[in-house]
Short mmCIF file of C-alpha atoms in Angstrom, two decimals:
data_model
loop_
_atom_site.label_atom_id
_atom_site.label_comp_id
_atom_site.label_asym_id
_atom_site.label_seq_id
_atom_site.Cartn_x
_atom_site.Cartn_y
_atom_site.Cartn_z
CA MET S 38 53.16 -6.45 53.92
CA ASN S 39 51.03 -4.77 51.24
CA SER S 40 49.84 -1.24 51.98
CA ILE S 41 46.89 0.41 50.28
CA VAL S 42 47.49 3.99 49.16
CA ASN S 43 44.35 5.33 47.51
CA LEU S 44 40.99 4.53 49.09
CA PRO S 45 37.54 4.88 47.48
CA ASN S 46 36.44 8.50 47.44
CA ASP S 47 33.16 8.63 45.55
CA ASP S 48 31.16 11.84 45.17
CA ARG S 49 28.09 12.44 47.31
CA SER S 50 25.66 13.09 44.47
CA CYS S 51 24.69 9.64 43.14
CA GLY S 52 21.02 9.84 42.31
CA TRP S 53 20.39 6.11 42.73
CA TYR S 54 21.73 6.17 46.29
CA ALA S 55 20.02 9.46 47.18
CA ALA S 56 16.65 7.98 46.15
CA LEU S 57 16.93 5.29 48.84
CA PRO S 58 15.87 5.65 52.48
CA GLU S 59 18.63 6.38 54.96
CA PRO S 60 20.34 3.10 55.92
CA LEU S 61 20.69 1.86 59.46
CA PRO S 62 23.93 2.91 61.18
CA ALA S 63 26.97 1.09 59.89
CA LYS S 64 28.69 -1.65 61.85
CA ARG S 65 32.42 -0.92 61.63
CA LEU S 66 35.58 -2.91 62.16
CA SER S 67 37.04 -2.36 65.61
CA GLY S 68 39.43 -4.35 67.77
CA GLN S 69 40.99 -7.66 66.82
CA ARG S 70 38.78 -10.10 64.92
CA THR S 71 39.18 -13.56 63.42
CA ALA S 72 37.30 -15.18 60.56
CA ASP S 73 37.42 -18.33 58.45
CA HIS S 74 37.07 -16.24 55.30
CA VAL S 75 37.13 -12.51 54.62
CA VAL S 76 35.63 -10.94 51.51
CA ILE S 77 36.85 -7.42 50.80
CA GLY S 78 34.52 -5.27 48.71
CA ALA S 79 30.72 -5.39 48.97
CA GLY S 80 29.81 -4.75 45.37
CA PHE S 81 28.23 -7.33 43.07
CA ALA S 82 31.29 -9.60 43.18
CA GLY S 83 31.88 -9.44 46.93
CA LEU S 84 28.22 -9.89 47.81
CA ALA S 85 27.95 -12.92 45.54
CA ALA S 86 31.17 -14.42 46.92
CA ALA S 87 30.11 -13.98 50.54
CA ARG S 88 26.67 -15.47 49.87
CA ARG S 89 28.02 -18.53 48.09
CA LEU S 90 30.70 -19.14 50.74
CA ALA S 91 28.03 -19.01 53.43
CA GLU S 92 25.86 -21.47 51.52
CA HIS S 93 28.76 -23.89 51.14
CA LEU S 94 30.05 -23.41 54.71
CA PRO S 95 27.09 -22.64 57.01
CA GLN S 96 29.20 -23.23 60.13
CA SER S 97 32.03 -20.93 59.04
CA ARG S 98 32.54 -17.35 60.16
CA ILE S 99 32.58 -15.05 57.12
CA LEU S 100 33.25 -11.33 57.20
CA LEU S 101 32.31 -9.01 54.32
CA VAL S 102 34.17 -5.72 54.61
CA ASP S 103 33.67 -2.54 52.60
CA ALA S 104 35.32 0.87 52.74
CA GLN S 105 31.96 2.63 52.19
CA ARG S 106 28.27 1.85 52.64
CA ILE S 107 26.82 -0.94 50.53
CA GLY S 108 25.41 0.58 47.34
CA TYR S 109 27.50 3.74 47.61
CA GLY S 110 30.39 2.58 45.41
CA ALA S 111 30.72 1.54 41.80
CA SER S 112 28.08 -1.24 41.89
CA GLY S 113 25.42 1.30 42.86
CA ARG S 114 26.52 3.90 40.31
CA ASN S 115 26.02 2.23 36.92
CA SER S 116 23.14 2.95 34.57
CA GLY S 117 21.07 0.01 35.76
CA PHE S 118 21.62 -2.51 32.95
CA VAL S 119 22.20 -6.22 33.54
CA ILE S 120 23.28 -7.31 30.07
CA ASP S 121 23.37 -10.90 28.88
CA LEU S 122 25.32 -10.30 25.68
CA PRO S 123 29.12 -10.26 25.75
CA HIS S 124 30.77 -6.85 25.68
CA LYS S 125 31.16 -5.27 22.24
CA PHE S 126 34.86 -6.12 22.12
CA ALA S 127 34.23 -9.69 23.28
CA LEU S 128 31.62 -10.08 20.53
CA GLU S 129 34.47 -9.72 18.03
CA HIS S 130 36.36 -12.69 19.50
CA PRO S 131 37.18 -15.15 16.70
CA ASP S 132 36.16 -18.25 18.70
CA PRO S 133 32.36 -18.76 18.77
CA ARG S 134 32.73 -21.03 21.84
CA HIS S 135 34.36 -18.17 23.76
CA LYS S 136 31.35 -15.96 23.12
CA GLN S 137 28.90 -18.70 24.02
CA ARG S 138 30.70 -19.25 27.32
CA LEU S 139 30.44 -15.55 28.13
CA LEU S 140 26.77 -15.56 27.21
CA GLY S 141 26.13 -18.55 29.45
CA LEU S 142 27.95 -16.95 32.37
CA ASN S 143 26.01 -13.69 32.03
CA ARG S 144 22.69 -15.49 31.82
CA ALA S 145 23.51 -17.58 34.85
CA ALA S 146 24.12 -14.32 36.72
CA ILE S 147 20.76 -12.93 35.59
CA ASP S 148 18.96 -16.10 36.70
CA GLN S 149 20.73 -15.92 40.05
CA LEU S 150 19.80 -12.27 40.60
CA GLN S 151 16.19 -12.84 39.56
CA THR S 152 15.88 -15.74 42.00
CA LEU S 153 17.31 -13.70 44.89
CA ILE S 154 15.12 -10.69 44.11
CA GLY S 155 12.02 -12.86 44.16
CA ARG S 156 13.04 -14.87 47.22
CA HIS S 157 13.87 -11.85 49.36
CA GLY S 158 11.39 -9.35 47.95
CA ILE S 159 14.10 -6.86 46.89
CA ASP S 160 12.42 -3.69 45.59
CA CYS S 161 14.82 -2.54 42.87
CA GLN S 162 12.72 -1.82 39.75
CA TRP S 163 13.78 -5.18 38.28
CA SER S 164 12.44 -5.50 34.76
CA HIS S 165 12.94 -7.77 31.77
CA ALA S 166 12.79 -4.80 29.41
CA GLY S 167 15.44 -5.69 26.83
CA LYS S 168 17.75 -3.03 25.45
CA TYR S 169 18.03 -0.73 22.45
CA GLN S 170 21.35 0.00 20.77
CA GLY S 171 20.88 3.28 18.95
CA ALA S 172 22.53 5.23 16.17
CA VAL S 173 22.19 8.92 15.34
CA GLY S 174 24.25 9.61 12.21
CA GLU S 175 26.39 7.83 9.65
CA ARG S 176 29.09 6.88 12.14
CA GLY S 177 26.59 5.32 14.52
CA LEU S 178 24.79 3.55 11.67
CA ALA S 179 28.06 1.97 10.55
CA TYR S 180 28.64 0.66 14.08
CA LEU S 181 25.05 -0.57 14.21
CA GLU S 182 25.48 -2.48 10.96
CA HIS S 183 28.59 -4.11 12.39
CA PHE S 184 26.69 -5.02 15.56
CA GLU S 185 23.92 -6.58 13.47
CA LYS S 186 26.45 -8.81 11.74
CA LEU S 187 27.96 -9.86 15.07
CA MET S 188 24.50 -10.72 16.41
CA ALA S 189 23.69 -12.76 13.32
CA ASP S 190 26.99 -14.64 13.64
CA LEU S 191 26.24 -15.31 17.31
CA GLY S 192 22.79 -16.67 16.41
CA GLU S 193 21.04 -14.49 18.98
CA PRO S 194 17.62 -12.85 18.45
CA TYR S 195 17.48 -9.16 17.59
CA ARG S 196 15.15 -6.77 15.85
CA LEU S 197 15.78 -3.63 13.78
CA VAL S 198 13.76 -0.66 14.99
CA GLU S 199 13.36 2.29 12.64
CA ARG S 200 13.08 5.95 13.59
CA ASP S 201 9.30 6.29 13.87
CA GLU S 202 8.80 3.19 16.01
CA LEU S 203 11.79 4.12 18.16
CA ALA S 204 10.46 7.64 18.68
CA GLY S 205 7.21 6.15 19.96
CA VAL S 206 9.17 4.57 22.82
CA LEU S 207 11.81 7.21 23.49
CA GLY S 208 9.65 10.27 22.97
CA SER S 209 12.38 11.63 20.70
CA ASP S 210 13.16 11.35 17.01
CA TYR S 211 16.85 12.04 17.59
CA TYR S 212 17.89 8.49 16.67
CA SER S 213 17.85 7.15 13.12
CA ARG S 214 17.67 3.47 13.94
CA ALA S 215 18.27 0.96 16.72
CA ILE S 216 18.66 -2.75 17.28
CA PHE S 217 16.57 -4.23 20.07
CA THR S 218 17.90 -7.25 21.93
CA PRO S 219 15.54 -8.97 24.39
CA GLY S 220 17.89 -10.49 26.97
CA CYS S 221 18.78 -7.40 29.02
CA TYR S 222 17.26 -6.60 32.41
CA LEU S 223 16.95 -3.16 33.99
CA MET S 224 17.12 -2.29 37.68
CA GLN S 225 17.88 0.33 40.31
CA PRO S 226 21.48 -0.62 41.09
CA ALA S 227 21.89 0.93 44.54
CA ALA S 228 18.60 -0.62 45.67
CA LEU S 229 19.57 -4.01 44.29
CA VAL S 230 23.01 -3.99 45.91
CA ARG S 231 21.61 -2.85 49.26
CA GLY S 232 18.92 -5.52 49.08
CA LEU S 233 21.50 -8.21 48.36
CA GLY S 234 23.50 -7.04 51.35
CA ALA S 235 20.48 -7.08 53.64
CA SER S 236 19.55 -10.64 52.68
CA LEU S 237 22.89 -12.39 53.21
CA PRO S 238 22.94 -15.65 55.18
CA ALA S 239 23.21 -15.39 58.95
CA ASN S 240 26.85 -16.50 59.10
CA VAL S 241 27.98 -13.49 57.05
CA GLU S 242 28.81 -10.43 59.13
CA VAL S 243 28.96 -7.15 57.21
CA LEU S 244 31.36 -4.39 58.24
CA GLU S 245 30.89 -1.07 56.43
CA GLU S 246 32.88 2.16 56.45
CA SER S 247 35.86 -0.02 57.33
CA PRO S 248 38.60 0.37 54.71
CA ILE S 249 41.32 -2.26 54.83
CA GLN S 250 44.62 -0.41 54.49
CA ARG S 251 47.24 -3.13 54.82
CA LEU S 252 47.51 -6.86 54.19
CA GLU S 253 50.14 -8.59 56.32
CA LYS S 254 51.21 -12.14 55.58
CA GLN S 255 52.08 -14.19 58.66
CA ALA S 256 53.81 -17.48 59.20
CA GLY S 257 51.48 -20.45 59.23
CA GLY S 258 49.41 -19.38 56.23
CA HIS S 259 47.38 -16.58 57.83
CA TRP S 260 46.81 -12.99 56.84
CA VAL S 261 46.17 -9.99 59.03
CA LEU S 262 43.98 -7.31 57.48
CA HIS S 263 44.64 -3.94 59.07
CA GLY S 264 42.04 -1.18 59.24
CA LYS S 265 42.14 2.16 60.98
CA ASP S 266 40.50 0.94 64.19
CA GLY S 267 40.91 -2.81 64.05
CA SER S 268 42.31 -5.89 62.35
CA ILE S 269 41.15 -9.30 61.14
CA ARG S 270 43.15 -12.51 61.16
CA THR S 271 42.14 -15.10 58.55
CA PRO S 272 43.60 -17.86 56.39
CA SER S 273 41.43 -16.94 53.38
CA VAL S 274 40.91 -13.61 51.60
CA LEU S 275 38.65 -13.05 48.60
CA LEU S 276 39.10 -9.73 46.81
CA GLY S 277 36.04 -8.29 45.10
CA THR S 278 37.76 -4.93 44.91
CA SER S 279 37.80 -4.27 41.16
CA ILE S 280 40.17 -1.40 40.36
CA PHE S 281 41.30 -1.16 43.99
CA THR S 282 42.92 -4.60 43.75
CA GLN S 283 46.05 -2.85 42.56
CA GLU S 284 46.16 -0.82 45.78
CA PHE S 285 46.88 -4.05 47.66
CA GLY S 286 49.89 -4.64 45.43
CA TYR S 287 48.27 -7.06 42.99
CA LEU S 288 47.74 -6.60 39.24
CA ARG S 289 49.68 -3.37 39.41
CA ASN S 290 50.29 -1.73 36.03
CA ARG S 291 47.65 -4.02 34.53
CA LEU S 292 44.40 -2.18 35.33
CA LEU S 293 43.20 1.16 33.97
CA PRO S 294 40.99 3.22 36.28
CA VAL S 295 38.24 4.88 34.25
CA MET S 296 35.24 6.84 35.45
CA THR S 297 31.97 7.35 33.59
CA PHE S 298 29.40 9.97 34.54
CA ALA S 299 25.63 10.26 34.54
CA SER S 300 22.97 12.86 35.31
CA TRP S 301 19.28 12.36 35.90
CA THR S 302 16.15 14.45 36.14
CA ARG S 303 13.46 14.58 38.76
CA PRO S 304 10.50 12.30 37.93
CA LEU S 305 8.56 13.61 34.93
CA THR S 306 5.01 14.78 35.49
CA ASP S 307 2.02 13.31 33.66
CA ALA S 308 1.89 16.44 31.51
CA GLU S 309 5.58 16.18 30.59
CA VAL S 310 5.24 12.50 29.70
CA ALA S 311 2.25 13.31 27.50
CA ALA S 312 4.01 16.27 25.86
CA VAL S 313 6.83 14.12 24.49
CA GLY S 314 4.95 10.82 24.16
CA ILE S 315 7.56 8.90 26.10
CA GLN S 316 7.19 5.41 27.57
CA ALA S 317 8.57 4.34 30.94
CA ASP S 318 11.17 1.69 31.72
CA TRP S 319 13.58 1.39 28.79
CA GLY S 320 17.29 1.68 28.18
CA LEU S 321 19.36 2.63 25.14
CA THR S 322 23.11 2.24 24.75
CA PRO S 323 25.06 3.83 21.88
CA ALA S 324 26.12 1.82 18.84
CA ASP S 325 29.29 3.91 18.95
CA HIS S 326 30.68 3.02 22.39
CA ALA S 327 31.82 6.61 22.99
CA GLY S 328 28.29 7.95 22.46
CA THR S 329 25.48 8.57 24.95
CA THR S 330 23.49 6.10 27.02
CA VAL S 331 19.88 7.12 27.77
CA ARG S 332 17.51 5.52 30.27
CA MET S 333 13.97 6.08 31.40
CA THR S 334 13.40 4.61 34.85
CA GLN S 335 10.21 3.07 36.18
CA ASP S 336 9.66 6.19 38.28
CA ARG S 337 10.01 8.30 35.09
CA ARG S 338 13.44 9.87 35.54
CA LEU S 339 15.52 10.40 32.40
CA ILE S 340 19.21 9.52 32.67
CA ILE S 341 21.97 10.76 30.39
CA ARG S 342 25.33 9.02 30.62
CA ASN S 343 28.46 9.86 28.66
CA THR S 344 31.95 11.27 29.27
CA TYR S 345 34.90 9.11 30.25
CA LYS S 346 37.83 10.20 32.40
CA HIS S 347 41.11 8.53 33.32
CA VAL S 348 41.17 8.73 37.12
CA PRO S 349 44.51 7.54 38.56
CA ARG S 350 43.42 8.75 42.02
CA TYR S 351 39.85 7.57 41.54
CA GLY S 352 37.31 10.06 42.95
CA ARG S 353 40.05 12.50 43.95
CA SER S 354 40.93 12.93 40.28
CA VAL S 355 37.67 14.78 39.60
CA GLY S 356 37.09 18.25 41.03
CA GLU S 357 33.90 20.29 41.17
CA GLY S 358 34.90 22.30 38.10
CA THR S 359 35.22 19.13 36.03
CA ARG S 360 31.93 17.82 37.39
CA ALA S 361 30.17 21.08 36.46
CA LYS S 362 31.53 20.86 32.90
CA ILE S 363 30.34 17.26 32.63
CA ARG S 364 26.90 18.28 33.86
CA ASP S 365 26.77 20.99 31.16
CA ASP S 366 27.71 18.44 28.51
CA HIS S 367 24.97 16.12 29.77
CA ARG S 368 22.53 18.99 29.55
CA LYS S 369 23.40 19.57 25.90
CA ALA S 370 22.86 15.89 25.12
CA PHE S 371 19.55 15.96 27.02
CA LEU S 372 18.24 19.05 25.20
CA ALA S 373 19.29 17.67 21.82
CA ARG S 374 16.95 14.76 22.46
CA TYR S 375 14.23 16.47 24.52
CA PRO S 376 14.01 20.19 23.72
CA GLN S 377 10.39 20.14 24.94
CA LEU S 378 11.69 19.30 28.42
CA ALA S 379 14.00 22.31 28.75
CA GLY S 380 12.26 23.22 32.01
CA VAL S 381 13.04 19.84 33.62
CA PRO S 382 16.19 20.14 35.76
CA PHE S 383 18.86 17.62 36.58
CA THR S 384 18.85 16.80 40.27
CA HIS S 385 22.04 14.71 40.47
CA THR S 386 25.27 14.21 38.53
CA TRP S 387 27.65 11.45 39.59
CA GLY S 388 30.57 9.32 38.51
CA GLY S 389 31.65 5.77 39.15
CA ALA S 390 35.12 4.24 38.75
CA TYR S 391 35.75 0.84 37.22
CA ALA S 392 38.64 -1.17 35.82
CA ILE S 393 39.43 -1.96 32.21
CA SER S 394 42.43 -3.71 30.71
CA ARG S 395 44.23 -2.99 27.48
CA ASN S 396 43.61 -6.52 26.22
CA PHE S 397 39.98 -6.53 27.52
CA THR S 398 40.77 -9.56 29.69
CA ASN S 399 39.14 -10.23 33.07
CA PHE S 400 41.19 -11.64 35.93
CA PHE S 401 39.86 -14.59 37.94
CA GLY S 402 41.91 -16.78 40.23
CA GLN S 403 44.73 -16.88 42.76
CA LEU S 404 46.97 -13.91 43.49
CA ASP S 405 48.88 -15.18 46.51
CA ASP S 406 48.78 -17.97 49.08
CA GLY S 407 45.35 -17.64 50.63
CA ILE S 408 44.26 -14.75 48.36
CA VAL S 409 41.99 -15.07 45.34
CA ALA S 410 40.32 -12.35 43.33
CA THR S 411 38.00 -11.42 40.54
CA ALA S 412 39.00 -8.10 39.01
CA CYS S 413 38.56 -5.99 35.91
CA ASP S 414 34.97 -6.14 34.71
CA ASN S 415 35.74 -4.03 31.61
CA GLY S 416 32.57 -2.01 32.11
CA VAL S 417 29.97 -4.80 32.42
CA GLY S 418 30.01 -5.25 36.18
CA ALA S 419 26.50 -6.28 37.25
CA ALA S 420 26.33 -9.67 35.54
CA TRP S 421 30.06 -10.33 35.52
CA GLY S 422 30.53 -9.34 39.14
CA THR S 423 27.66 -11.57 40.24
CA ILE S 424 28.77 -14.71 38.43
CA SER S 425 32.51 -14.23 38.97
CA GLY S 426 32.03 -13.66 42.72
CA THR S 427 29.85 -16.75 42.96
CA LEU S 428 32.32 -18.93 41.10
CA LEU S 429 35.27 -17.50 43.04
CA ALA S 430 33.68 -18.89 46.20
CA ASP S 431 33.15 -22.22 44.43
CA ARG S 432 36.84 -22.24 43.56
CA VAL S 433 37.81 -21.62 47.17
CA VAL S 434 35.81 -24.58 48.47
CA GLY S 435 36.63 -26.86 45.52
CA ALA S 436 33.11 -27.06 44.08
CA GLN S 437 33.58 -27.94 40.42
CA SER S 438 31.04 -27.09 37.72
CA ALA S 439 30.75 -26.40 34.01
CA LEU S 440 30.39 -22.68 34.76
CA LEU S 441 33.59 -22.66 36.81
CA SER S 442 35.39 -24.36 33.94
CA ASP S 443 33.96 -21.78 31.54
CA ILE S 444 35.06 -18.77 33.56
CA GLN S 445 38.54 -20.21 33.97
CA THR S 446 38.68 -20.68 30.20
CA VAL S 447 37.60 -17.15 29.22
CA THR S 448 39.66 -15.23 31.79
CA GLY S 449 43.38 -14.56 31.95
CA MET S 450 45.97 -11.96 32.85
CA PRO S 451 45.34 -8.30 31.94
CA SER S 452 48.20 -7.01 29.86
CA LEU S 453 50.86 -4.68 31.23
CA ASN S 454 50.39 -0.95 30.81
CA PRO S 455 53.08 1.47 29.68
CA PRO S 456 54.77 3.34 32.54
CA GLU S 457 53.66 6.77 33.67
CA PRO S 458 53.56 9.48 32.46
CA PHE S 459 53.11 7.77 29.09
CA LEU S 460 50.11 5.74 30.25
CA GLY S 461 48.13 8.77 31.44
CA MET S 462 49.02 10.77 28.35
CA GLY S 463 47.97 7.93 26.07
CA VAL S 464 44.69 7.19 27.82
CA ARG S 465 43.66 10.85 27.98
CA THR S 466 44.54 11.34 24.31
CA ARG S 467 42.57 8.26 23.31
CA ILE S 468 39.52 9.35 25.30
CA ARG S 469 39.61 12.85 23.76
CA TRP S 470 40.05 11.40 20.28
CA ALA S 471 37.12 9.01 20.77
CA ALA S 472 34.92 11.85 22.03
CA TRP S 473 35.84 14.00 19.03
CA ASN S 474 35.18 11.22 16.54
CA SER S 475 31.89 10.36 18.25
CA ARG S 476 30.61 13.92 18.67
CA SER S 477 27.76 13.30 16.23
CA GLU S 478 26.53 10.44 18.44
CA LEU S 479 26.64 12.40 21.72
#
C-alpha cells in the first residue's frame, strides 16, 4: 500500500483563476466506486489522458479525479505560454533528431489544443502571437547570441528585434534586443484548463476536491484508490500528477519540486496604454533563464514572473512573509520597466509548483502493474502535458503511432537526487547563485 503524505496546497491568490466566474459546485468522491480506468490529476496531462481514453473506449467507465478544482492547480498557474520549441536545455542536445522529435510532439499538442478550443468554443484568450526572448545587459545578450545559434542549427525561423522596434511593442525601452519566434501560442491557462474539463466526453466522470491518499494493490490485478470519504476500485490507473507522483511512492528522490511566482496588474486604462505606447497580447521570456518573464494579456493586464523556490512541502513551504517579499521584488522589476505606471497596483501574486529533474529528463511509461504515468515536465507543462497525456492513453490501449514512438524515444528515467539535507542545501544555493548572477536581467 502506498500512502500519500503531502497534498496540493496552492495559495488562494492566482489571478488567472480569480478572473473566472465561480464554478458550479464540485462533485466529490464518496462511497465505494468502480471504474475501468482512473486518471488522477486534472491538469493538462490528466485531461488529455481522460479525453483520449474516452475516445478509444466509448463504452468504458472513466473517472478523472483531482485534489482541487480544475484550473486551480499548476496547469492554471503558468504564464500562459504554449511553446513549440524544445526547452532551452533540450535545444542543446547533441542529436538533431532528438530536438526534431520534441518539436513535433509540442506542435502536435498545439494542433490538438487549437482543435478542441475551436470545436468546443473555449474562451481562453487563445492567440497565435509568437514569443519574444529578451536581453537587458551583456549577460542576457550573451545568452541571446547562444540562443540564436541554437535556432540556426535547428533550422527554425526567428527574427532579431532591436531596442526601438521592441519598445514599440512592449511600451518599454528596458530591453536591448530580443529574438522573436513565431510558433508560440498565448492563452489564459485557468480558462483553458476549465474549458477542457467542461468539454470531456460523456463517459468521463470528473470528481474534484477529492484527493487520493492511498493506493492499495489487491490480488487479481486491481487497485483500490482511497480518499477521505470514499474509494475507487480499478484495474488501470493513469497518473497525471506531476511532482505529486512521488507522494504515491513512485519516482521518489528523482523529482525536484520547484515553485515559480507571478504578479499581475488590474487591466490598464486607455490613458495608461497610450501613456506608455504598449500593445496588447504579447509575451517575453528571458534569454537568461533566471531572468524575468513579462506578459501583456488580451485584457491588458501586465504580468511579471520571476523568483524560484525549492518547495519540499509544496505550497506549505511558502509563508505570507515570503510571498510579500516576492511581491516586492516583482514590483521592482515592474517599475524598472514601466516607471510611468507607478500608480498601477498589483491585484494578485501567486505561485505554482512543478517538477524538474537533474538530468532534464521527462518520465513516460509504466510504474507498476496497472499504473502508468507521465511526470516531470521540466517547466514546459502546457504542450508537454497535453501530448504526453494523450499518448499515455494510447499506450494503455495499445494504439501505436509515430508520435508514441517519438515520446518513448525522448523520455527516460529522471536521475537520482542527493539525500537530504544535501539536496535542499544544494538546490537553494544554486537558485540564490543564479538569481545573483542574473540580477542585471531581473
